[in-house]
Coordinates of C-alpha atoms (C1' of nucleotides) in Angstrom, one line a residue:
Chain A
X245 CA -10.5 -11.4 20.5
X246 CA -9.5 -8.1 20.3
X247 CA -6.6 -5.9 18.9
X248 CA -4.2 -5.1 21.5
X249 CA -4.7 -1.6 23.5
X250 CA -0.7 -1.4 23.5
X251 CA -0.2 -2.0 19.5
X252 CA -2.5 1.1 18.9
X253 CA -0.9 3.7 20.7
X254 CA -0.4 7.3 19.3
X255 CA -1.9 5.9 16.4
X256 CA -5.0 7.9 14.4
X257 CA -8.6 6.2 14.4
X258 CA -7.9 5.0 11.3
X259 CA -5.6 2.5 11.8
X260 CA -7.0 1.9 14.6
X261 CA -10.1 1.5 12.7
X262 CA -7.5 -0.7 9.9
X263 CA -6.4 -2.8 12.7
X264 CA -9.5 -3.8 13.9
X265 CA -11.1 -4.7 11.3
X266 CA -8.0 -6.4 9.9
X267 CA -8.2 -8.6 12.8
X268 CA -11.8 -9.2 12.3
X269 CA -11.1 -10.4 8.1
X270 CA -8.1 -12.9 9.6
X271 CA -10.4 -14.1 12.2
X272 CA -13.1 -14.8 10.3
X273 CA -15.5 -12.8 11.8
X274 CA -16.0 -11.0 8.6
X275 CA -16.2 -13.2 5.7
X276 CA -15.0 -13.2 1.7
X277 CA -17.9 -11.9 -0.1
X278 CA -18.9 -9.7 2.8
X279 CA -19.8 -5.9 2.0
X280 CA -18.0 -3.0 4.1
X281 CA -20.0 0.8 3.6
X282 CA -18.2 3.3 5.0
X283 CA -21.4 4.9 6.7
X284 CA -21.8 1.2 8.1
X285 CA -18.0 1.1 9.8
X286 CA -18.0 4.7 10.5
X287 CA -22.0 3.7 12.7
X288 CA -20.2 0.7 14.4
X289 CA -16.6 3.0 15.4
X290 CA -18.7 5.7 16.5
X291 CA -16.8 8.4 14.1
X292 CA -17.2 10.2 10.5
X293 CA -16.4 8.5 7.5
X294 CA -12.6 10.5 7.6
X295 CA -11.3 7.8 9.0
X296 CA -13.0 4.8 7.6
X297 CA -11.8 5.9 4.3
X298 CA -8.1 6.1 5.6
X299 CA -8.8 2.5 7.2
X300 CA -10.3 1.3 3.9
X301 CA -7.6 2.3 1.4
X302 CA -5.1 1.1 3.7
X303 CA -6.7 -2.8 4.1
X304 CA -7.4 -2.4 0.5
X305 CA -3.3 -2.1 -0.2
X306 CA -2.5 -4.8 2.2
X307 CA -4.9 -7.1 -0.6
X308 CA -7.6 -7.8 2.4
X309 CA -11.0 -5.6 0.8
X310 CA -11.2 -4.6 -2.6
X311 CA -12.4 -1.1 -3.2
X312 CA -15.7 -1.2 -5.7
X313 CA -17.7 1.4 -7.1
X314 CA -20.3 0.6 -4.5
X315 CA -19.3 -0.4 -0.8
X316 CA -15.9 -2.6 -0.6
X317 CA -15.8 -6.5 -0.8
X318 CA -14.1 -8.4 1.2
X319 CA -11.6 -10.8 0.1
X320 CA -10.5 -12.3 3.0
X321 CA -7.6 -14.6 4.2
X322 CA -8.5 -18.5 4.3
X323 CA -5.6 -21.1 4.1
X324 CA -4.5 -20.9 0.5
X325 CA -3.9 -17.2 0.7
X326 CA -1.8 -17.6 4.4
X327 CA 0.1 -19.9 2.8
X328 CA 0.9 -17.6 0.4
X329 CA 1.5 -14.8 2.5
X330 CA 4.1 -17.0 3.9
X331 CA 5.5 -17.3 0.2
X332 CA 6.5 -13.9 0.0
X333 CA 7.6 -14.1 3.8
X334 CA 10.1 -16.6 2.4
X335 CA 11.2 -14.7 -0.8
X336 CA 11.5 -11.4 1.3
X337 CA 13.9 -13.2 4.3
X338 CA 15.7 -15.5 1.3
X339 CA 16.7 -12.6 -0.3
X340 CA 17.5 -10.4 2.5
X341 CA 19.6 -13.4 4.2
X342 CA 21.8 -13.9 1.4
X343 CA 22.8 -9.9 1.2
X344 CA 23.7 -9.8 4.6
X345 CA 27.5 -9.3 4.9
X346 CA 29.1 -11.3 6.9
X347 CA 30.5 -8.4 8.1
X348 CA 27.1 -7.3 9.6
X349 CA 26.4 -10.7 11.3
X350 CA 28.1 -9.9 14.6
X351 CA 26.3 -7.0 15.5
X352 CA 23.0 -8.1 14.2
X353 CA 23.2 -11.7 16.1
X354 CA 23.3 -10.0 19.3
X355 CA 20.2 -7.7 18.4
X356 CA 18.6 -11.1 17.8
X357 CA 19.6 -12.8 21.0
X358 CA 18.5 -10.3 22.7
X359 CA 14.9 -10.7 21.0
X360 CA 15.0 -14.5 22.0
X361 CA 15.6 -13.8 25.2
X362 CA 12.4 -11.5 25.2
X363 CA 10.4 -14.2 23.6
X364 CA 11.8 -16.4 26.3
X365 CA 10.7 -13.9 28.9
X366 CA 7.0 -13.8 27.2
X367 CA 6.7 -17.4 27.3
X368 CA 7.2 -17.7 31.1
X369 CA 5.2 -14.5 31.5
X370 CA 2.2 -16.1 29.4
X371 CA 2.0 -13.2 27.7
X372 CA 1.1 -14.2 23.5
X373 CA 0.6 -10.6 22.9
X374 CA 4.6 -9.6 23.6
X375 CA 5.8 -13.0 22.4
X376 CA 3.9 -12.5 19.1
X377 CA 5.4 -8.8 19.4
X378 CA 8.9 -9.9 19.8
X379 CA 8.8 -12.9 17.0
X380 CA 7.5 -9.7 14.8
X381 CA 10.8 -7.6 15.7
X382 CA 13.4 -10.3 15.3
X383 CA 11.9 -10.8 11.6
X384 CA 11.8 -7.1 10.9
X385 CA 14.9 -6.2 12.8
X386 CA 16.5 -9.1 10.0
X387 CA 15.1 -7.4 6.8
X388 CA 16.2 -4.1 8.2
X389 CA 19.3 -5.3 8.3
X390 CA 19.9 -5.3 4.6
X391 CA 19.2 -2.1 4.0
X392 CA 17.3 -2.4 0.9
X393 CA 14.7 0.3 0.2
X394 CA 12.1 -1.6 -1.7
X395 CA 12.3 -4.7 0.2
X396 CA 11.8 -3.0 2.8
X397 CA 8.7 -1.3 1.4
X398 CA 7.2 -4.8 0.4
X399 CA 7.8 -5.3 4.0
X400 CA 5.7 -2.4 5.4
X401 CA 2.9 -3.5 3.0
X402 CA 2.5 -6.5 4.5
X403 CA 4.0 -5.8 8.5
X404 CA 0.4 -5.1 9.8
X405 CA -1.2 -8.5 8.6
X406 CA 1.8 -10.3 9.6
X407 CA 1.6 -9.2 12.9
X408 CA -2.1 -10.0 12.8
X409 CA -1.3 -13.4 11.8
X410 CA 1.2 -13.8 14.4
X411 CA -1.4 -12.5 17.0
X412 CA -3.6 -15.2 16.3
X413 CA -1.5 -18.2 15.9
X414 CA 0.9 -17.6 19.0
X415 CA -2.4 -17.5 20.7
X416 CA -3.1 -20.9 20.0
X417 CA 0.4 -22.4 20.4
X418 CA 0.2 -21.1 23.9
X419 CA -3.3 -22.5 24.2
X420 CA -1.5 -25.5 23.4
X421 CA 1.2 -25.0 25.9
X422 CA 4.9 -25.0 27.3
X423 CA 6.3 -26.7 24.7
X424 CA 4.7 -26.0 21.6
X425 CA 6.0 -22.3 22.5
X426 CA 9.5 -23.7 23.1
X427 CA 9.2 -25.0 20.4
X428 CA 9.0 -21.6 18.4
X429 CA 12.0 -19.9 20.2
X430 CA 14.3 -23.0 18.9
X431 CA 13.1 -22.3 15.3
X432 CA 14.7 -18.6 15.8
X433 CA 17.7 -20.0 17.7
X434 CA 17.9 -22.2 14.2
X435 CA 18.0 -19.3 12.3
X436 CA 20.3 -17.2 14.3
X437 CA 22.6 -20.0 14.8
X438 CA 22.5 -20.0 10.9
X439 CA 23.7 -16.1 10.6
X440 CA 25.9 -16.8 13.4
X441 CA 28.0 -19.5 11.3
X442 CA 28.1 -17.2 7.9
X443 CA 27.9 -19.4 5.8
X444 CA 25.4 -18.4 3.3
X445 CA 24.3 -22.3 2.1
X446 CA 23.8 -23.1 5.6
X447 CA 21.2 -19.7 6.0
X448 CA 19.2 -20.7 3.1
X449 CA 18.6 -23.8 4.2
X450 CA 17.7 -23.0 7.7
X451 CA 16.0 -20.1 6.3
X452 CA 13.8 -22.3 3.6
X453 CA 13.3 -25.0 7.1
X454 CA 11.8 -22.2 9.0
X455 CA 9.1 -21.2 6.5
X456 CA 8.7 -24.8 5.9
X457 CA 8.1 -25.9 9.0
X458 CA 5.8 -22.8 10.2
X459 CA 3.5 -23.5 6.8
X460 CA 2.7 -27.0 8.8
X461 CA 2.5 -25.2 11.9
X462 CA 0.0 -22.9 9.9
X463 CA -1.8 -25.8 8.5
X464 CA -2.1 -27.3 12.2
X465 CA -3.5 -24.3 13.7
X466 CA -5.5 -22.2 11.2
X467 CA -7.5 -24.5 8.9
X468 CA -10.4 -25.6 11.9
X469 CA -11.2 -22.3 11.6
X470 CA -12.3 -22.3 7.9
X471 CA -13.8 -25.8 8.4
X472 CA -17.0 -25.0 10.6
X473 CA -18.2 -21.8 8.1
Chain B
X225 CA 6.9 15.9 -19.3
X226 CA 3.0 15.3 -18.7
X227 CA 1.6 12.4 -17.1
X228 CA -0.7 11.1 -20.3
X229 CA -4.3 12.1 -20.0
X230 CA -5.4 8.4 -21.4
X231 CA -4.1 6.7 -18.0
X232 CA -6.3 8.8 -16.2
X233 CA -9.9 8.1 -17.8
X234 CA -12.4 7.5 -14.9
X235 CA -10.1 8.3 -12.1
X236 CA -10.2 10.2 -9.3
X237 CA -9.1 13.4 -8.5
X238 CA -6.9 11.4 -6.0
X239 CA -5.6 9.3 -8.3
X240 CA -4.4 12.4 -11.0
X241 CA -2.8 13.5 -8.1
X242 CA -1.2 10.7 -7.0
X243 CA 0.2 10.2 -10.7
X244 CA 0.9 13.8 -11.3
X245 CA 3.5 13.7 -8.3
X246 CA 4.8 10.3 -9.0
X247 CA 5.9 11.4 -12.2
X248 CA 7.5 14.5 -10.8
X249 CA 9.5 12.4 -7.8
X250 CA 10.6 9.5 -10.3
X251 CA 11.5 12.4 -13.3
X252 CA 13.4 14.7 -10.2
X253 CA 11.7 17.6 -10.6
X254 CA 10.5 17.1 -6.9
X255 CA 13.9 15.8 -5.0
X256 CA 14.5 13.9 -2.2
X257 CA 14.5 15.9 1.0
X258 CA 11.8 18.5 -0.6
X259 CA 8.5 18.3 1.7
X260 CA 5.2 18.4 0.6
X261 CA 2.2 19.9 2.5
X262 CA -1.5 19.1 1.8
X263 CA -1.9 22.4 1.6
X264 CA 0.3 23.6 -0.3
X265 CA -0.5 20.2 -2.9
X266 CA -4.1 21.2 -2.6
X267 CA -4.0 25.0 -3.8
X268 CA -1.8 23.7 -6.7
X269 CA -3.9 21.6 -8.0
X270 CA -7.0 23.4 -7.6
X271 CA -8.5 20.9 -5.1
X272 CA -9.6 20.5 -1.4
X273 CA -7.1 18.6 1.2
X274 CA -9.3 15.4 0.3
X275 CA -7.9 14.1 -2.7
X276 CA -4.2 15.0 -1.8
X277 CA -4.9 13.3 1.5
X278 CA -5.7 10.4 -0.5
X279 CA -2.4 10.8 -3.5
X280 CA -0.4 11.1 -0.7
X281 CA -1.3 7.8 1.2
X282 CA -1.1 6.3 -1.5
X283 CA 2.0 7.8 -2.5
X284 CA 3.5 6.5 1.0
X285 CA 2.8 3.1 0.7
X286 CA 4.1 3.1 -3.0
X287 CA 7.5 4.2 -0.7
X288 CA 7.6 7.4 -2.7
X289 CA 7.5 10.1 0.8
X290 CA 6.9 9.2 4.3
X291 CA 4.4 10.7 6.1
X292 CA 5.6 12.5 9.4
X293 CA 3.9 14.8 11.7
X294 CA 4.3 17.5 9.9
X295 CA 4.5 17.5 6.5
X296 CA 5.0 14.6 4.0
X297 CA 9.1 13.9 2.9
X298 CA 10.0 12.8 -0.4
X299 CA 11.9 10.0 -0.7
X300 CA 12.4 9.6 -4.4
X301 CA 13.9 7.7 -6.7
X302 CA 17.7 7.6 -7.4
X303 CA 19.6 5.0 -9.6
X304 CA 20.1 3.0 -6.3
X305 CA 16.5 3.0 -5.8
X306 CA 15.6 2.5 -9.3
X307 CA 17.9 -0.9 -9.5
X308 CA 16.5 -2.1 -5.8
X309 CA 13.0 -0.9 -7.6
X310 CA 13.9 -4.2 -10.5
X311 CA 15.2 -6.5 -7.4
X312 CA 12.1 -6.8 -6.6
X313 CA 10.7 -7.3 -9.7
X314 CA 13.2 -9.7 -10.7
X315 CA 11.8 -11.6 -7.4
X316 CA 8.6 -11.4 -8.9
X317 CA 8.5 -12.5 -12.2
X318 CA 11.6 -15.0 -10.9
X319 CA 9.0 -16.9 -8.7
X320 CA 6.0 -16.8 -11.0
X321 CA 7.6 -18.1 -14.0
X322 CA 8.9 -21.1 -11.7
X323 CA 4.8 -21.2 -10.9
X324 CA 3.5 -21.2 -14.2
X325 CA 2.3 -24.6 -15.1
X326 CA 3.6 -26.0 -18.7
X327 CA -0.2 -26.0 -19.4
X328 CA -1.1 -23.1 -19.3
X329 CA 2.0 -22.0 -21.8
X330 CA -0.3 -22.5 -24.8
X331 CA -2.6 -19.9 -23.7
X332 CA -0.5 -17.2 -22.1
X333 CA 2.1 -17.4 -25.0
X334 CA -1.0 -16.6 -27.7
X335 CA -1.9 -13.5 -25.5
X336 CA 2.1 -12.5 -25.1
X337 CA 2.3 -12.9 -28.7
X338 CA -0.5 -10.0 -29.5
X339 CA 1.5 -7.9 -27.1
X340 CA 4.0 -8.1 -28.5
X341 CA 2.7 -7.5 -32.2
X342 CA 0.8 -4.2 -30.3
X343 CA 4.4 -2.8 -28.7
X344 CA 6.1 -3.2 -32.9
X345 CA 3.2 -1.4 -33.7
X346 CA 3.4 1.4 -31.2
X347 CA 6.9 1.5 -32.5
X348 CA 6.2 2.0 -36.1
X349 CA 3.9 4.3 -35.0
X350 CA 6.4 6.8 -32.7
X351 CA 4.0 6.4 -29.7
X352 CA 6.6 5.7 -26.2
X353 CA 3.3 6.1 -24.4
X354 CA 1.3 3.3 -26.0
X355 CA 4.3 1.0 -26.1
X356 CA 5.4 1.3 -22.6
X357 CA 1.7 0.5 -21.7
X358 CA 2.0 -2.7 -23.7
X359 CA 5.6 -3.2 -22.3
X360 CA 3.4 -2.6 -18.7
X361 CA 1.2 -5.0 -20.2
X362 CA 3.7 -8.1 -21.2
X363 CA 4.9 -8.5 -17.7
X364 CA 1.4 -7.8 -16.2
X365 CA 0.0 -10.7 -17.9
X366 CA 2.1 -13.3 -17.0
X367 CA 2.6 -12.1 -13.3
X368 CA -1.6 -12.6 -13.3
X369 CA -0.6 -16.4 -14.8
X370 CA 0.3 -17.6 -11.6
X371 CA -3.2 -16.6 -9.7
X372 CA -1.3 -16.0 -6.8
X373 CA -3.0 -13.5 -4.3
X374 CA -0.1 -12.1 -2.4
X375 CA 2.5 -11.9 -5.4
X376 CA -0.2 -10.5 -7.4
X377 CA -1.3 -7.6 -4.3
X378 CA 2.5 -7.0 -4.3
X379 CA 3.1 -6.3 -8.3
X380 CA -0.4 -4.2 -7.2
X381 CA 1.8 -2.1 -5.0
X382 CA 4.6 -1.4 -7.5
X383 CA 2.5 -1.5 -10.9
X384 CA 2.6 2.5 -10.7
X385 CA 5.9 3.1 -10.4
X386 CA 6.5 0.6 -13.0
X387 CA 4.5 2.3 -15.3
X388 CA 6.0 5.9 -14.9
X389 CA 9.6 4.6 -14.8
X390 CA 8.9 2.9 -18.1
X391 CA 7.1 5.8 -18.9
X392 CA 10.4 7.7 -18.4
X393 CA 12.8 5.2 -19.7
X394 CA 10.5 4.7 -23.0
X395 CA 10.8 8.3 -24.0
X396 CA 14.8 7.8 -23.8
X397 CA 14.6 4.7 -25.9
X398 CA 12.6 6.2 -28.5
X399 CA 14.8 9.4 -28.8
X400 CA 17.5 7.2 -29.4
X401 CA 16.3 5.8 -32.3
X402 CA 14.6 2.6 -34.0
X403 CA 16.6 0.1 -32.9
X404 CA 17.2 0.8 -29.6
X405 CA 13.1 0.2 -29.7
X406 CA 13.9 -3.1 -31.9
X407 CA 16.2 -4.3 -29.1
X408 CA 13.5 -3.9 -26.1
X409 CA 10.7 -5.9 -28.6
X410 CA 13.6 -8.3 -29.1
X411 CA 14.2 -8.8 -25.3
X412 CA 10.7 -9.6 -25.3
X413 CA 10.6 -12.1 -27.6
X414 CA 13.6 -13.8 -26.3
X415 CA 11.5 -14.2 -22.9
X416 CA 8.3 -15.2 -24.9
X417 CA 10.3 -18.1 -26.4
X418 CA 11.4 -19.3 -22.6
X419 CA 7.7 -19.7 -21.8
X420 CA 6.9 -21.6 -25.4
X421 CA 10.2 -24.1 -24.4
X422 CA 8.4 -25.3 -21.3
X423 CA 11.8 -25.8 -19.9
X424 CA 12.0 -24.3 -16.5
X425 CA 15.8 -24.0 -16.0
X426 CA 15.7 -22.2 -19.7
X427 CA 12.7 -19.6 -18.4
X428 CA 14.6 -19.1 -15.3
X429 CA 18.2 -18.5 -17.6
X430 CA 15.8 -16.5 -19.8
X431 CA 14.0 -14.1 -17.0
X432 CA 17.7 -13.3 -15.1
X433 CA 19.6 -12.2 -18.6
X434 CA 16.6 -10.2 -19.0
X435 CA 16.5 -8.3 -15.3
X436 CA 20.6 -8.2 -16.3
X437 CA 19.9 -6.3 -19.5
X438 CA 17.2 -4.1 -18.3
X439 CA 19.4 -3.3 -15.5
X440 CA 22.4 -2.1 -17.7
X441 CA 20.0 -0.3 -19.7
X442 CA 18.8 1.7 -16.9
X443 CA 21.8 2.6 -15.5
X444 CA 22.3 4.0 -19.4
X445 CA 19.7 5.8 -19.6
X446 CA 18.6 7.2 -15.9
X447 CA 22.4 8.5 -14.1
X448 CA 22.9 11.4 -16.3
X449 CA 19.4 13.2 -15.1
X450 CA 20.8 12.7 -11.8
X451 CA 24.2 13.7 -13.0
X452 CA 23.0 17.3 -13.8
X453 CA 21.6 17.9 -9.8
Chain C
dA3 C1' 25.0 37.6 24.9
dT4 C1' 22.3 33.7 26.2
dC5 C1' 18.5 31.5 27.8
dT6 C1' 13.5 31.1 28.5
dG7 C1' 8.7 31.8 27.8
dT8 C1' 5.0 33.1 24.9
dC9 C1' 2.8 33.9 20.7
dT10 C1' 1.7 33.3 15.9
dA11 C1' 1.3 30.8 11.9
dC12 C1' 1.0 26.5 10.0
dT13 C1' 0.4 21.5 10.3
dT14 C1' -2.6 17.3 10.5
dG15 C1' -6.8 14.6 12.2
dT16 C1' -11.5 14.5 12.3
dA17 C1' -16.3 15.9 11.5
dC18 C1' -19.8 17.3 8.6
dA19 C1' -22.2 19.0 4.2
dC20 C1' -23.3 18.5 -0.5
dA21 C1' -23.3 16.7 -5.2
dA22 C1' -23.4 13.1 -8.5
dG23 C1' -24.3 8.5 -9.4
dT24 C1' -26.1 3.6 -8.6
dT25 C1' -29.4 0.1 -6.9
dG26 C1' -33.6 -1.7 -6.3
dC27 C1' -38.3 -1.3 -5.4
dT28 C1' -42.7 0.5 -6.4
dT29 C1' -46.1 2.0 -9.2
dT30 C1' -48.3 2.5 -13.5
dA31 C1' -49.5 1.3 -18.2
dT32 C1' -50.3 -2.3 -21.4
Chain D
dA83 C1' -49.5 -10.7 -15.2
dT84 C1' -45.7 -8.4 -17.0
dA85 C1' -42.7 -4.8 -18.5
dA86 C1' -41.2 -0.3 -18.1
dA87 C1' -40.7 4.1 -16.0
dG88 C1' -39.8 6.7 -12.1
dC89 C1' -38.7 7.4 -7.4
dA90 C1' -36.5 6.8 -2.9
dA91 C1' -32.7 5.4 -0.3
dC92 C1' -28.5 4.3 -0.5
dT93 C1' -23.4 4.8 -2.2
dT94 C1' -18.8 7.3 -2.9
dG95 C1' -16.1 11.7 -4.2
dT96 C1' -15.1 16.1 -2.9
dG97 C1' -15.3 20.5 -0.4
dT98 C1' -15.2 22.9 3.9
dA99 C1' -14.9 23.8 9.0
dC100 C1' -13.0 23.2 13.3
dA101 C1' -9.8 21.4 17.0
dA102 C1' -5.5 20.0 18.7
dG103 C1' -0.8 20.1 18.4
dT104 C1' 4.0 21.7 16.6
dA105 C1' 7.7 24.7 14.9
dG106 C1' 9.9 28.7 14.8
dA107 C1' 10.4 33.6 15.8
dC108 C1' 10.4 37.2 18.8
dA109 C1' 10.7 39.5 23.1
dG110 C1' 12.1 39.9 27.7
dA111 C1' 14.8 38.5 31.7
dT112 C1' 19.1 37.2 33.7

DNA sequence: ATCTGTCTACTTGTACACAAGTTGCTTTAT
DNA sequence: ATAAAGCAACTTGTGTACAAGTAGACAGAT
């Protein structure tokens, strides 16, 4: 698999550099333990170590490399640590759904319906790539929403291996097909349906389902991978 | 105010940087709005565009400046941004004292204990820099309790701006005199107990009051630098 | 006076060069 | 055979050079 053409545009090497790689650590292509050299990537990309070091320092802030006097170790992303990606996923929308005014809720639920519609779109278009895109914005568009400088920081740090995530799971719920995708835009309808009534109890727990149910999804569609190192 | 030589043994030039303008965003000697150049940065400091390249980076995904096209903007750190800044790590120590196992309570409260014994003795001795390190350190250990990857990359990407607000906030204490420094070793304890009670609901009661009194301490200590603008 | 085009100075992105330090192997001495 | 010393091939940190692109000022035309 590879990163998308479409995700990388007007960006430097380096993150496209960042990206690729990234993609390669979630994967699996690159495993824990693994050494990077920045001569080594820089061989493989075809460009001076400039770059590399940009891509480098950024993986190593998004927690996927650790940066060592010699060469930088991989640490990878098996099951355990997805899972807890999706742990701060929840703390960062739990938070953010219960600062939402209800005020707000009006123009932002029509934002979000408009993303559904989108991801509906994708679906029939059997395109993962812009469905995976979309589920991306109507999260992002939510934390935005509250305005909050540092959550929306913690967000950033983490964006880029979200939507890597994303990338490679809505691959395989399409793989799986028609419904298991359907199945994904009712868990946002959920959601928005929960913003929509403004009642913050009823967010929370729609908000707590969602992650809930996706850890399963998670456990459904990542772990094989891990299971035939 | 300096940034203290002893947090800089065996870094990079990079890294001094980095530190060197932290300190002057989060102090407000550099203001919001103000844009930094690597040029400019570079003949300051008496270095090549390398290292800056680097402090800034890293400075951007600490959420201190945004890096445009041209030219690096500072985003900075007001009292709004400060008290967003302990949201988040209200969130954080919130979920990893719900994580920390009544097990491992023995251990961690021994270790907390020495801490604390090391920030009465910085205080005795008149030394804001070594107790704000062990302050640092106190909250640093018991975030690493709960051996989660994710929370503990995200206290990664804060732990700097951490330090130089406490850095900031520390000074202020001491100038105010001894037991203004007796109440923040106090505030400690009280936690410390929490985590020797084993009672979740009481760690949890414990951690909030805590984020509640820092919170009213800031906005104490910090609004009057920003007063004078 | 206003609009337009060009030009200059400055910006970042990338490549490359060099220095200092580390790793691990080879060779030599016992 | 084994241990120690030295060497060779790497590593990163930093400095420098060049290319492409942007912003703003200035001059000229309408």
């Amino acid at each position: 698999m590879n990163y998308p053409e479409a995700w990388l545009r007007g960006a430097s090497l380096g993150e496209g550099i960042a990206s690729n790689i990234r993609l390669k650590i979630v994967s699996g292509t690159i495993q824990p333990g693994d050494k990077l050299s920045e001569n080594g990537i820089a061989a493989e990309f075809g460009t001076s170590r400039s770059p590399v070091r940009e891509a480098l320092k950024t993986l190593s802030s998004e927690g996927l490399i650790r940066l060592e006097r010699m060469g930088a170790v991989v640490i990878g992303l098996g099951p355990k640590e997805v899972g807890e990606l999706y742990d701060v996923r929840y703390l960062i929308e739990s938070f953010v759904q219960s600062r939402i005014a209800a005020l707000d809720a009006k123009a932002l639920s029509v934002v979000l319906e408009r993303i559904i519609d989108k991801m509906e779109l994708a679906g029939r278009h059997r395109d993962p790539v812009e469905f995976a895109f979309q589920d991306l914005s109507f999260h992002e568009t939510i934390i935005a929403e509250a305005k909050h400088s540092r959550i929306w920081q913690l967000w950033r740090s983490i964006r880029q291996l979200v939507m890597t995530v994303m990338l490679i799971t809505t691959e395989e719920v399409f793989a799986e097909g028609e419904e298991r995708v359907e199945a994904v835009i009712e868990k946002h309808r959920i959601l928005l349906q929960g913003i929509r009534s403004g009642d913050p109890e009823e967010v929370q727990k729609r908000v707590r389902r969602y992650f809930d149910d996706s850890y399963v999804t998670l456990r459904h569609s990542l772990p094989h991978r891990e299971e035939d190192r």
